[in-house]
PDB file of C-alpha atoms in Angstrom:
ATOM      1  CA  MET A  34       0.717 -29.887 -16.910  1.00 46.00           C
ATOM      2  CA  LEU A  35       0.082 -26.326 -16.933  1.00 73.00           C
ATOM      3  CA  GLN A  36       2.831 -24.056 -17.953  1.00 80.00           C
ATOM      4  CA  ALA A  37       2.030 -22.254 -14.346  1.00 79.00           C
ATOM      5  CA  GLU A  38       2.765 -26.061 -12.829  1.00 81.00           C
ATOM      6  CA  ARG A  39       5.921 -26.388 -14.750  1.00 82.00           C
ATOM      7  CA  LEU A  40       7.158 -22.716 -13.853  1.00 86.00           C
ATOM      8  CA  PHE A  41       6.542 -23.918  -9.414  1.00 86.00           C
ATOM      9  CA  LEU A  42       8.460 -27.120 -10.346  1.00 82.00           C
ATOM     10  CA  GLU A  43      11.637 -25.659 -11.505  1.00 86.00           C
ATOM     11  CA  PHE A  44      10.710 -22.975  -9.586  1.00 89.00           C
ATOM     12  CA  ALA A  45      11.036 -25.271  -6.137  1.00 84.00           C
ATOM     13  CA  ASP A  46      13.986 -27.323  -7.072  1.00 80.00           C
ATOM     14  CA  ALA A  47      16.308 -23.823  -8.056  1.00 84.00           C
ATOM     15  CA  ILE A  48      14.855 -22.127  -4.522  1.00 84.00           C
ATOM     16  CA  LEU A  49      16.457 -25.560  -2.557  1.00 76.00           C
ATOM     17  CA  THR A  50      19.629 -25.079  -4.306  1.00 74.00           C
ATOM     18  CA  ALA A  51      20.562 -21.969  -4.860  1.00 79.00           C
ATOM     19  CA  ARG A  52      23.243 -20.756  -2.254  1.00 76.00           C
ATOM     20  CA  CYS A  53      23.274 -16.654  -1.859  1.00 81.00           C
ATOM     21  CA  ASP A  54      21.307 -13.844  -2.326  1.00 85.00           C
ATOM     22  CA  ASP A  55      21.741 -13.515  -5.667  1.00 87.00           C
ATOM     23  CA  GLU A  56      20.801 -16.925  -6.763  1.00 87.00           C
ATOM     24  CA  PHE A  57      17.735 -16.492  -4.414  1.00 92.00           C
ATOM     25  CA  GLU A  58      16.987 -12.675  -6.505  1.00 94.00           C
ATOM     26  CA  ARG A  59      18.037 -14.458 -10.336  1.00 92.00           C
ATOM     27  CA  VAL A  60      15.008 -17.726  -9.315  1.00 93.00           C
ATOM     28  CA  ALA A  61      12.058 -16.168  -8.790  1.00 95.00           C
ATOM     29  CA  THR A  62      12.656 -13.466 -10.927  1.00 95.00           C
ATOM     30  CA  ARG A  63      12.710 -16.161 -13.424  1.00 93.00           C
ATOM     31  CA  LEU A  64       9.566 -17.200 -11.916  1.00 94.00           C
ATOM     32  CA  ALA A  65       7.843 -14.108 -12.196  1.00 94.00           C
ATOM     33  CA  HIS A  66       8.300 -13.636 -16.128  1.00 94.00           C
ATOM     34  CA  GLY A  67       7.480 -17.116 -16.932  1.00 91.00           C
ATOM     35  CA  LEU A  68       4.236 -16.445 -15.721  1.00 90.00           C
ATOM     36  CA  GLY A  69       3.828 -13.092 -16.983  1.00 88.00           C
ATOM     37  CA  PHE A  70       4.612 -10.262 -14.371  1.00 92.00           C
ATOM     38  CA  ARG A  71       7.658  -7.851 -14.457  1.00 95.00           C
ATOM     39  CA  TRP A  72       9.206  -8.442 -11.026  1.00 97.00           C
ATOM     40  CA  PHE A  73       9.802  -9.969  -7.421  1.00 97.00           C
ATOM     41  CA  ALA A  74       9.834  -7.976  -3.869  1.00 97.00           C
ATOM     42  CA  TYR A  75      10.543  -9.853  -0.611  1.00 97.00           C
ATOM     43  CA  LEU A  76      10.415  -7.744   2.584  1.00 96.00           C
ATOM     44  CA  GLN A  77      11.487  -9.213   5.323  1.00 92.00           C
ATOM     45  CA  LEU A  78      10.835  -6.886   8.925  1.00 88.00           C
ATOM     46  CA  ALA A  79      11.627  -8.408  12.201  1.00 76.00           C
ATOM     47  CA  GLU A  80      13.962  -6.589  14.680  1.00 68.00           C
ATOM     48  CA  GLY A  81      16.484  -3.789  13.360  1.00 64.00           C
ATOM     49  CA  SER A  82      16.296  -3.028   9.548  1.00 75.00           C
ATOM     50  CA  PRO A  83      13.655  -4.749   7.378  1.00 86.00           C
ATOM     51  CA  LYS A  84      15.495  -7.087   4.397  1.00 89.00           C
ATOM     52  CA  LEU A  85      14.071  -6.335   1.229  1.00 93.00           C
ATOM     53  CA  SER A  86      15.534  -9.077  -1.474  1.00 95.00           C
ATOM     54  CA  SER A  87      13.895  -7.750  -4.839  1.00 96.00           C
ATOM     55  CA  SER A  88      14.356  -7.339  -8.840  1.00 97.00           C
ATOM     56  CA  TYR A  89      12.961  -3.619  -8.897  1.00 97.00           C
ATOM     57  CA  PRO A  90      14.356  -0.827 -10.542  1.00 96.00           C
ATOM     58  CA  LYS A  91      18.094  -0.565  -7.839  1.00 96.00           C
ATOM     59  CA  ALA A  92      17.056   3.516  -7.241  1.00 96.00           C
ATOM     60  CA  TRP A  93      13.261   2.503  -6.748  1.00 97.00           C
ATOM     61  CA  THR A  94      14.340  -0.190  -3.664  1.00 96.00           C
ATOM     62  CA  SER A  95      17.284   2.385  -2.329  1.00 95.00           C
ATOM     63  CA  ARG A  96      14.589   5.049  -2.056  1.00 96.00           C
ATOM     64  CA  TYR A  97      12.612   2.708  -0.301  1.00 96.00           C
ATOM     65  CA  VAL A  98      15.082   1.344   1.924  1.00 94.00           C
ATOM     66  CA  ARG A  99      16.141   4.954   2.978  1.00 94.00           C
ATOM     67  CA  LEU A 100      13.031   6.571   3.561  1.00 95.00           C
ATOM     68  CA  ASN A 101      11.674   4.117   5.429  1.00 94.00           C
ATOM     69  CA  TYR A 102       8.709   3.521   3.257  1.00 95.00           C
ATOM     70  CA  HIS A 103       8.100   0.827   4.410  1.00 94.00           C
ATOM     71  CA  ARG A 104       6.261   1.609   7.529  1.00 93.00           C
ATOM     72  CA  LEU A 105       3.737   4.254   5.120  1.00 94.00           C
ATOM     73  CA  ASP A 106       3.295   1.171   2.228  1.00 96.00           C
ATOM     74  CA  PRO A 107      -0.438   0.738   1.988  1.00 95.00           C
ATOM     75  CA  VAL A 108       0.359  -2.838   0.287  1.00 95.00           C
ATOM     76  CA  VAL A 109       2.345  -3.602   3.544  1.00 95.00           C
ATOM     77  CA  LEU A 110       0.418  -2.379   5.384  1.00 94.00           C
ATOM     78  CA  ARG A 111      -2.403  -4.587   3.885  1.00 94.00           C
ATOM     79  CA  ALA A 112      -0.426  -8.056   4.796  1.00 94.00           C
ATOM     80  CA  ARG A 113       0.048  -7.291   8.427  1.00 91.00           C
ATOM     81  CA  VAL A 114      -3.084  -7.515   9.018  1.00 92.00           C
ATOM     82  CA  GLU A 115      -4.290  -9.889   6.066  1.00 91.00           C
ATOM     83  CA  ARG A 116      -3.811 -14.106   5.593  1.00 88.00           C
ATOM     84  CA  ASP A 117      -4.912 -14.466   2.430  1.00 89.00           C
ATOM     85  CA  PRO A 118      -2.730 -13.723  -1.196  1.00 90.00           C
ATOM     86  CA  PHE A 119      -4.478 -10.148  -2.442  1.00 90.00           C
ATOM     87  CA  SER A 120      -3.725  -7.575  -5.436  1.00 89.00           C
ATOM     88  CA  TRP A 121      -3.518  -4.419  -5.005  1.00 91.00           C
ATOM     89  CA  GLY A 122      -3.152  -0.839  -8.060  1.00 84.00           C
ATOM     90  CA  ALA A 123      -4.423   2.112  -9.087  1.00 72.00           C
ATOM     91  CA  GLY A 124      -8.546   1.255  -8.731  1.00 69.00           C
ATOM     92  CA  GLY A 125      -8.625  -1.400  -6.461  1.00 73.00           C
ATOM     93  CA  ALA A 126      -9.228  -2.024  -3.195  1.00 75.00           C
ATOM     94  CA  ILE A 127      -6.289  -0.819  -1.678  1.00 84.00           C
ATOM     95  CA  ARG A 128      -6.829   3.052  -1.238  1.00 81.00           C
ATOM     96  CA  PRO A 129      -3.757   5.027   0.953  1.00 84.00           C
ATOM     97  CA  ARG A 130      -5.099   6.931   3.760  1.00 88.00           C
ATOM     98  CA  GLY A 131      -3.504  10.390   3.536  1.00 90.00           C
ATOM     99  CA  ALA A 132      -0.942  12.289   1.606  1.00 93.00           C
ATOM    100  CA  ALA A 133       2.274  10.141   2.537  1.00 92.00           C
ATOM    101  CA  GLN A 134       0.993   6.613   1.890  1.00 92.00           C
ATOM    102  CA  GLY A 135      -0.150   8.360  -1.378  1.00 92.00           C
ATOM    103  CA  ARG A 136       2.997   9.813  -2.225  1.00 94.00           C
ATOM    104  CA  VAL A 137       4.632   5.920  -2.264  1.00 95.00           C
ATOM    105  CA  PHE A 138       2.291   4.683  -4.099  1.00 92.00           C
ATOM    106  CA  GLU A 139       3.189   7.537  -6.903  1.00 93.00           C
ATOM    107  CA  GLU A 140       7.058   7.023  -7.121  1.00 96.00           C
ATOM    108  CA  ALA A 141       6.366   3.301  -6.734  1.00 95.00           C
ATOM    109  CA  THR A 142       4.224   4.364 -10.844  1.00 94.00           C
ATOM    110  CA  SER A 143       6.788   6.509 -11.566  1.00 95.00           C
ATOM    111  CA  PHE A 144       9.477   3.459 -11.920  1.00 96.00           C
ATOM    112  CA  GLY A 145       6.539   1.940 -13.881  1.00 95.00           C
ATOM    113  CA  ILE A 146       5.267  -0.847 -10.682  1.00 95.00           C
ATOM    114  CA  ARG A 147       1.608  -0.178 -11.044  1.00 92.00           C
ATOM    115  CA  SER A 148      -0.410  -3.773  -9.947  1.00 91.00           C
ATOM    116  CA  GLY A 149       0.539  -6.839  -8.082  1.00 92.00           C
ATOM    117  CA  ILE A 150      -0.354  -9.787  -5.837  1.00 92.00           C
ATOM    118  CA  THR A 151       0.843 -10.470  -2.567  1.00 95.00           C
ATOM    119  CA  VAL A 152       1.933 -13.620  -0.388  1.00 94.00           C
ATOM    120  CA  PRO A 153       1.277 -11.770   3.570  1.00 95.00           C
ATOM    121  CA  ILE A 154       3.696 -14.393   5.392  1.00 92.00           C
ATOM    122  CA  ARG A 155       3.713 -14.726   9.174  1.00 83.00           C
ATOM    123  CA  GLY A 156       6.505 -15.877  11.768  1.00 72.00           C
ATOM    124  CA  GLY A 157       6.804 -15.593  15.425  1.00 65.00           C
ATOM    125  CA  PHE A 158       6.901 -12.993  18.358  1.00 62.00           C
ATOM    126  CA  GLY A 159       5.341 -10.570  15.623  1.00 68.00           C
ATOM    127  CA  GLN A 160       7.597 -11.017  12.302  1.00 80.00           C
ATOM    128  CA  MET A 161       6.107 -10.445   9.457  1.00 89.00           C
ATOM    129  CA  ALA A 162       6.657 -11.103   5.454  1.00 93.00           C
ATOM    130  CA  ALA A 163       5.342  -9.988   2.174  1.00 96.00           C
ATOM    131  CA  PHE A 164       6.277 -11.689  -1.116  1.00 97.00           C
ATOM    132  CA  THR A 165       5.158 -10.180  -4.414  1.00 97.00           C
ATOM    133  CA  LEU A 166       5.074 -10.646  -8.033  1.00 95.00           C
ATOM    134  CA  ALA A 167       3.819  -7.502  -9.668  1.00 94.00           C
ATOM    135  CA  THR A 168       3.273  -6.251 -13.412  1.00 91.00           C
ATOM    136  CA  ASP A 169       3.518  -2.515 -15.439  1.00 90.00           C
ATOM    137  CA  ASP A 170       0.368  -2.887 -16.650  1.00 82.00           C
ATOM    138  CA  PRO A 171      -3.202  -1.786 -15.138  1.00 74.00           C
ATOM    139  CA  LEU A 172      -4.673  -4.039 -12.688  1.00 68.00           C
ATOM    140  CA  ARG A 173      -7.845  -5.396 -14.953  1.00 63.00           C
ATOM    141  CA  ARG A 174      -5.024  -7.273 -17.021  1.00 68.00           C
ATOM    142  CA  LEU A 175      -3.346  -8.535 -13.777  1.00 70.00           C
ATOM    143  CA  ASP A 176      -7.072  -9.816 -12.193  1.00 68.00           C
ATOM    144  CA  ARG A 177      -6.933 -11.909 -15.643  1.00 68.00           C
ATOM    145  CA  LEU A 178      -2.814 -13.494 -14.040  1.00 66.00           C
ATOM    146  CA  LEU A 179      -4.371 -14.520 -11.062  1.00 70.00           C
ATOM    147  CA  VAL A 180      -7.174 -16.854 -12.263  1.00 68.00           C
ATOM    148  CA  ASP A 181      -4.360 -19.085 -13.230  1.00 69.00           C
ATOM    149  CA  THR A 182      -2.050 -18.012 -10.736  1.00 79.00           C
ATOM    150  CA  ARG A 183      -2.732 -17.190  -7.342  1.00 81.00           C
ATOM    151  CA  ASP A 184      -1.812 -20.410  -5.345  1.00 83.00           C
ATOM    152  CA  ILE A 185       1.247 -21.238  -7.305  1.00 88.00           C
ATOM    153  CA  VAL A 186       2.647 -17.202  -6.169  1.00 91.00           C
ATOM    154  CA  ARG A 187       1.028 -17.653  -2.574  1.00 90.00           C
ATOM    155  CA  LEU A 188       2.545 -21.421  -2.805  1.00 88.00           C
ATOM    156  CA  ALA A 189       6.499 -19.706  -4.073  1.00 92.00           C
ATOM    157  CA  GLY A 190       6.415 -17.165  -1.257  1.00 93.00           C
ATOM    158  CA  PHE A 191       6.710 -19.640   1.187  1.00 90.00           C
ATOM    159  CA  TYR A 192       8.994 -21.359  -0.701  1.00 89.00           C
ATOM    160  CA  PHE A 193      11.528 -17.949  -0.697  1.00 92.00           C
ATOM    161  CA  HIS A 194      10.020 -17.238   2.897  1.00 89.00           C
ATOM    162  CA  ALA A 195      11.744 -20.987   4.003  1.00 84.00           C
ATOM    163  CA  GLY A 196      15.142 -21.139   1.944  1.00 83.00           C
ATOM    164  CA  LEU A 197      16.656 -17.807   2.867  1.00 81.00           C
ATOM    165  CA  ALA A 198      15.910 -18.999   6.812  1.00 70.00           C
ATOM    166  CA  TRP A 199      17.135 -22.390   6.042  1.00 61.00           C
ATOM    167  CA  PRO A 200      19.396 -21.899   3.126  1.00 55.00           C
ATOM    168  CA  PRO A 201      21.578 -25.514   2.739  1.00 52.00           C
ATOM    169  CA  THR A 202      25.137 -23.834   3.197  1.00 42.00           C
ATOM    170  CA  ARG A 203      23.415 -22.959   7.834  1.00 41.00           C
ATOM    171  CA  GLY A 204      20.140 -23.893   9.827  1.00 43.00           C
ATOM    172  CA  SER A 205      19.518 -26.850  11.864  1.00 46.00           C
ATOM    173  CA  ASP A 206      21.026 -30.712  11.185  1.00 49.00           C
ATOM    174  CA  PRO A 207      18.439 -31.712   8.876  1.00 47.00           C
ATOM    175  CA  ALA A 208      18.862 -35.432  10.384  1.00 49.00           C
ATOM    176  CA  ALA A 209      18.035 -33.774  13.720  1.00 51.00           C
ATOM    177  CA  CYS A 210      14.765 -32.215  11.867  1.00 53.00           C
ATOM    178  CA  ALA A 211      13.548 -35.054  10.054  1.00 52.00           C
ATOM    179  CA  ALA A 212      14.036 -37.003  13.276  1.00 53.00           C
ATOM    180  CA  ALA A 213      11.636 -35.014  15.250  1.00 70.00           C
ATOM    181  CA  LEU A 214       8.856 -35.724  12.861  1.00 81.00           C
ATOM    182  CA  THR A 215       7.325 -38.975  13.318  1.00 82.00           C
ATOM    183  CA  ARG A 216       6.558 -41.746  10.582  1.00 84.00           C
ATOM    184  CA  ARG A 217       2.837 -40.126  10.033  1.00 87.00           C
ATOM    185  CA  GLU A 218       4.586 -37.038  10.253  1.00 88.00           C
ATOM    186  CA  GLN A 219       6.390 -37.203   7.068  1.00 87.00           C
ATOM    187  CA  GLU A 220       4.280 -39.644   5.306  1.00 89.00           C
ATOM    188  CA  CYS A 221       1.345 -36.910   5.317  1.00 91.00           C
ATOM    189  CA  LEU A 222       4.196 -33.877   4.289  1.00 90.00           C
ATOM    190  CA  ALA A 223       4.697 -35.967   1.391  1.00 89.00           C
ATOM    191  CA  TRP A 224       1.703 -36.630  -0.076  1.00 91.00           C
ATOM    192  CA  ALA A 225       1.038 -32.845   1.227  1.00 89.00           C
ATOM    193  CA  ALA A 226       3.800 -31.544  -0.816  1.00 86.00           C
ATOM    194  CA  CYS A 227       1.663 -33.964  -4.187  1.00 83.00           C
ATOM    195  CA  GLY A 228      -0.764 -31.922  -3.951  1.00 83.00           C
ATOM    196  CA  LYS A 229      -3.178 -34.150  -1.860  1.00 88.00           C
ATOM    197  CA  THR A 230      -5.998 -32.900   0.103  1.00 90.00           C
ATOM    198  CA  LEU A 231      -6.351 -34.017   3.931  1.00 92.00           C
ATOM    199  CA  SER A 232     -10.158 -36.582   1.854  1.00 92.00           C
ATOM    200  CA  GLU A 233      -6.710 -38.478   0.089  1.00 92.00           C
ATOM    201  CA  THR A 234      -4.293 -37.829   1.660  1.00 92.00           C
ATOM    202  CA  ALA A 235      -6.514 -40.205   4.094  1.00 92.00           C
ATOM    203  CA  ILE A 236      -7.790 -42.760   1.655  1.00 92.00           C
ATOM    204  CA  LEU A 237      -3.788 -43.057   0.829  1.00 89.00           C
ATOM    205  CA  ALA A 238      -2.851 -43.256   4.256  1.00 87.00           C
ATOM    206  CA  GLY A 239      -5.836 -45.417   5.262  1.00 88.00           C
ATOM    207  CA  VAL A 240      -6.179 -43.403   8.619  1.00 86.00           C
ATOM    208  CA  SER A 241      -9.299 -40.956   9.355  1.00 89.00           C
ATOM    209  CA  LYS A 242      -9.099 -36.960   7.425  1.00 90.00           C
ATOM    210  CA  ARG A 243      -9.020 -35.974  11.076  1.00 89.00           C
ATOM    211  CA  THR A 244      -5.850 -38.042  11.915  1.00 88.00           C
ATOM    212  CA  VAL A 245      -4.210 -36.631   9.316  1.00 92.00           C
ATOM    213  CA  ALA A 246      -4.685 -33.188   9.904  1.00 91.00           C
ATOM    214  CA  PHE A 247      -3.072 -33.862  13.241  1.00 87.00           C
ATOM    215  CA  HIS A 248      -0.457 -34.921  12.154  1.00 89.00           C
ATOM    216  CA  LEU A 249       0.547 -32.039   9.502  1.00 92.00           C
ATOM    217  CA  GLU A 250      -0.875 -29.830  12.806  1.00 89.00           C
ATOM    218  CA  ASN A 251       1.854 -30.904  14.739  1.00 86.00           C
ATOM    219  CA  ALA A 252       4.319 -31.326  11.718  1.00 88.00           C
ATOM    220  CA  ARG A 253       4.065 -27.485  11.268  1.00 87.00           C
ATOM    221  CA  ARG A 254       4.728 -27.344  15.161  1.00 84.00           C
ATOM    222  CA  LYS A 255       8.080 -29.197  15.432  1.00 83.00           C
ATOM    223  CA  LEU A 256       9.140 -27.266  12.128  1.00 84.00           C
ATOM    224  CA  ASP A 257       8.174 -24.033  13.171  1.00 82.00           C
ATOM    225  CA  ALA A 258       6.217 -23.486   9.892  1.00 83.00           C
ATOM    226  CA  VAL A 259       2.937 -21.103   9.907  1.00 82.00           C
ATOM    227  CA  SER A 260       0.787 -23.158   7.184  1.00 85.00           C
ATOM    228  CA  THR A 261       0.783 -26.461   5.326  1.00 87.00           C
ATOM    229  CA  ALA A 262       2.924 -25.166   2.404  1.00 84.00           C
ATOM    230  CA  HIS A 263       5.060 -23.872   4.779  1.00 85.00           C
ATOM    231  CA  CYS A 264       5.907 -26.523   6.895  1.00 87.00           C
ATOM    232  CA  VAL A 265       6.077 -28.173   3.290  1.00 86.00           C
ATOM    233  CA  ALA A 266       8.605 -26.063   1.596  1.00 83.00           C
ATOM    234  CA  LYS A 267      11.297 -26.353   5.462  1.00 82.00           C
ATOM    235  CA  ALA A 268      10.709 -30.328   4.744  1.00 83.00           C
ATOM    236  CA  MET A 269      11.800 -29.889   1.555  1.00 81.00           C
ATOM    237  CA  ARG A 270      14.888 -27.417   2.287  1.00 75.00           C
ATOM    238  CA  GLY A 271      15.650 -29.414   5.384  1.00 75.00           C
ATOM    239  CA  GLY A 272      16.165 -32.841   3.185  1.00 75.00           C
ATOM    240  CA  ILE A 273      13.864 -34.035   4.951  1.00 79.00           C
ATOM    241  CA  LEU A 274      11.279 -34.010   1.793  1.00 76.00           C
ATOM    242  CA  SER A 275      12.906 -35.102  -1.660  1.00 61.00           C
TER     243      SER A 275
END
């Protein structure tokens, strides 16, 4: 097993048992360090104040929240319209528009935050979140990190998001959620959790690829998930999958 995959499995297990913000932060920080990054950050935008959980320097996060930098941050603005993970940093594809946006990047750099990879996460009713792993290294070294970690960072973002939204101490009754899914839906989710593709799951379940896609779509709808990875995270979080 690759080192990155082992780190992710440890992260997933720990997220499933985390019960407070401090525990979530410790789990995500450990993953970030293990994958070669220095910090993690999770920003959720909904009604009211934004929710920010991160291992960034406290002076930076306090200033970021106080000055509502999420309205100017080029990374957050990109995450609002992007669906796939993307990298950012000096000389990268994201260019600040105007002095105000440029100031956010400049101030982040003054705290050592130079580049990172961000996972956009969509929610209902226009809500969104962004999960980021960042480093104080230049973008060119980050590009090498992404070769082995992009997919894992994507999954980690959805697991972290689902964990915060549905911790063990609150949320729907797992038994009720499990009852809402058919046996086939649970079976297809279980194979997805093992990393199987639609074609592989179709062979294992003895159904067509289109049928597998149908069951996974139904499971996503029932669990209000934005992707199969998010659905797997929610199912594991709720005790539907073990």
